[in-house]
CSV table of C-alpha atoms in Angstrom, one decimal:
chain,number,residue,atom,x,y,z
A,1,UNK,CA,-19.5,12.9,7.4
A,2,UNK,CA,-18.8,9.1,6.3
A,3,UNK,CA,-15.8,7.6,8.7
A,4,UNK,CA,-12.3,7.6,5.9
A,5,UNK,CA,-11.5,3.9,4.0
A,6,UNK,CA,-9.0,2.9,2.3
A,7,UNK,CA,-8.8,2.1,-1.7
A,8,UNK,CA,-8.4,-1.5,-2.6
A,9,UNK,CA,-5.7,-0.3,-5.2
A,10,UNK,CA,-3.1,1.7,-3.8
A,11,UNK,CA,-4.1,1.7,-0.3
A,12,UNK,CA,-4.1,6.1,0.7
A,13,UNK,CA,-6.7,7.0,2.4
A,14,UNK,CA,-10.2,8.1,0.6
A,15,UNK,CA,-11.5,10.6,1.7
A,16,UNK,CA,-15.5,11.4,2.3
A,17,UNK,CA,-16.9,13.1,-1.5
A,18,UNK,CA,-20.2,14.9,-1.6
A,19,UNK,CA,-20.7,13.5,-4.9
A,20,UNK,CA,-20.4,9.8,-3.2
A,21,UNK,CA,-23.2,10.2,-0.5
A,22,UNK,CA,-25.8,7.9,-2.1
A,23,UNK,CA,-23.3,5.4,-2.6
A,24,UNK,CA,-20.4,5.7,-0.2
A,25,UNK,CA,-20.5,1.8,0.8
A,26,UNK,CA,-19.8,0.8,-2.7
A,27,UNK,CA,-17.0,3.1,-3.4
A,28,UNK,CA,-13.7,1.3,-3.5
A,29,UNK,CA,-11.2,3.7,-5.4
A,30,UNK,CA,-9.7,6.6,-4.6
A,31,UNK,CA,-9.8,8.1,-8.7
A,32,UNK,CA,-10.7,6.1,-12.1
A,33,UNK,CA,-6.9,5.9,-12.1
A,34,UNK,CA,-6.6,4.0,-9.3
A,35,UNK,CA,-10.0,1.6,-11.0
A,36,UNK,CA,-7.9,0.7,-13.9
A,37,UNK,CA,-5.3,-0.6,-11.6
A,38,UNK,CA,-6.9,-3.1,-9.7
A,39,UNK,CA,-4.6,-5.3,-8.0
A,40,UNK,CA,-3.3,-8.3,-9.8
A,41,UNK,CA,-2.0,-11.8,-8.8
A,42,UNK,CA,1.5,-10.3,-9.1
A,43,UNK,CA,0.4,-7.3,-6.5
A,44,UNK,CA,-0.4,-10.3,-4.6
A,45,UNK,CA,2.9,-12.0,-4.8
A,46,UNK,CA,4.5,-8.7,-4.0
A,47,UNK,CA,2.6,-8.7,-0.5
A,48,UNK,CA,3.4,-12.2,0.5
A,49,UNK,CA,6.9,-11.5,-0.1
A,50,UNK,CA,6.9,-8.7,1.7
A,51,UNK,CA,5.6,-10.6,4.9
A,52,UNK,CA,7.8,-13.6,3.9
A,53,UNK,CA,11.0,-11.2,4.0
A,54,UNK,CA,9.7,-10.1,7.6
A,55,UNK,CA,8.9,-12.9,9.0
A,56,UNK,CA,12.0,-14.4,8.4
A,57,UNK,CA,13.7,-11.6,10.6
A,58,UNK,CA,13.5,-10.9,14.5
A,59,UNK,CA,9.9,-9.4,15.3
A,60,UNK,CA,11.4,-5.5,15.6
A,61,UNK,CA,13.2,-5.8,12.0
A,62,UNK,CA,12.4,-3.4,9.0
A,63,UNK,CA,12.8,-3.7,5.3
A,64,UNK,CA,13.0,-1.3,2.5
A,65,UNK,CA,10.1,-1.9,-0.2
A,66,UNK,CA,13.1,-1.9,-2.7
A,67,UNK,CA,14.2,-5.5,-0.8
A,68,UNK,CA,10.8,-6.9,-1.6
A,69,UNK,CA,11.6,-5.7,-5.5
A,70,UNK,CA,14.9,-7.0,-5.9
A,71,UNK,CA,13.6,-10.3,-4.9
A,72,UNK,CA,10.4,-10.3,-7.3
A,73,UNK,CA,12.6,-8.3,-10.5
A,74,UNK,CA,16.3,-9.3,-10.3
A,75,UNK,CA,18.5,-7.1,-12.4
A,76,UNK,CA,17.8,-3.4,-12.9
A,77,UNK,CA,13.9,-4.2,-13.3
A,78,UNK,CA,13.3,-3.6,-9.6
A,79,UNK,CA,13.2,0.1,-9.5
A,80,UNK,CA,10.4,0.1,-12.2
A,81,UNK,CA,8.2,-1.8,-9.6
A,82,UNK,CA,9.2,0.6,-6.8
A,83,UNK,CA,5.6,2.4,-6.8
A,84,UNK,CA,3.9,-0.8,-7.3
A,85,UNK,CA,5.8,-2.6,-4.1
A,86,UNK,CA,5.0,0.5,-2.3
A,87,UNK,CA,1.2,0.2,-2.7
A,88,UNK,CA,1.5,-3.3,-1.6
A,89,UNK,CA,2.9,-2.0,1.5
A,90,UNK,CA,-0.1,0.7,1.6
A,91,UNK,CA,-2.5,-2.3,1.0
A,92,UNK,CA,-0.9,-4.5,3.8
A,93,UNK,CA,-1.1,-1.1,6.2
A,94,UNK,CA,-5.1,-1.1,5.5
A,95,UNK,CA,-5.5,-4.6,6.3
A,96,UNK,CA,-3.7,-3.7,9.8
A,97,UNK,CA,-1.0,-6.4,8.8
A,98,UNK,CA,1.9,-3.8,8.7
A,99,UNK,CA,3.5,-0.1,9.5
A,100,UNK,CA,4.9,1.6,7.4
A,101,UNK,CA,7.9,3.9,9.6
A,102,UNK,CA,10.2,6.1,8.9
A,103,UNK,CA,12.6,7.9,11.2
A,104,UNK,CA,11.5,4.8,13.6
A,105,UNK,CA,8.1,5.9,13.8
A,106,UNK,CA,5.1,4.7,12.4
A,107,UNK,CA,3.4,7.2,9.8
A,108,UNK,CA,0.9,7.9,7.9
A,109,UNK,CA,0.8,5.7,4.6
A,110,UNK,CA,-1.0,7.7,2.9
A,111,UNK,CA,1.0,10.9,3.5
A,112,UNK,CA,4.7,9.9,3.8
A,113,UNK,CA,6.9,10.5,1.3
A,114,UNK,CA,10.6,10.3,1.1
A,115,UNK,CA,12.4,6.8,2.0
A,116,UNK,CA,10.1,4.5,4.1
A,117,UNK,CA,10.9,1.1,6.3
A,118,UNK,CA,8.4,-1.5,6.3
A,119,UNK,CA,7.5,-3.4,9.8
A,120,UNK,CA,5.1,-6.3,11.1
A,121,UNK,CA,2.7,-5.2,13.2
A,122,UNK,CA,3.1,-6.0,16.3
């Protein structure tokens, strides 16, 4: 069994496929869904703002995702981009550049649903 990665799209966890054993290193998606959505330049922007909002508080802080899209889409457009800040966050996890916590623990990106907090790694 192949060791887990993670997809370059929304960041959850892909796990080992049968089907994929020929070509494991080369897969980078988790479904075609997740292909068609290939992060952008504005996913991008969405992730440096995300560090940029942390960065500019004390080193144990935590934002809500929703901070990072009220900064990017003022008005009511933010919550529209909710899903698409949080796979930012996911991306940022799999890079190892942040934690996703809730309840003041650090969980699972791939697995945690309900409302999340977004740290630095330490």
């Amino acid at each position: 069994m192949e060791p887990p990665k993670s997809c370059h799209s929304c960041g959850r966890t892909i796990e080992w496929r049968r089907k994929w054993k020929d070509n494991w290193d080369e897969v980078r998606y988790c479904s075609s869904a997740c292909r068609r959505q290939k992060p952008s330049a504005l996913d991008t922007r969405i992730e440096q703002t995300i560090v940029e909002l942390l960065e500019a508080r004390a080193t144990s802080s935590t934002i809500c995702p929703s901070e990072a899209a009220r900064v990017l889409f003022p008005g009511d457009d933010w919550r529209s981009q909710m899903e698409r800040t949080r796979r930012a966050a996911r991306r940022l996890v799999s890079e190892g550049r942040l934690e996703i916590m809730q309840r003041g623990r650090a969980v699972d990106p791939s697995t945690a649903k309900g409302p999340i907090r977004l740290k630095l790694k330490s």
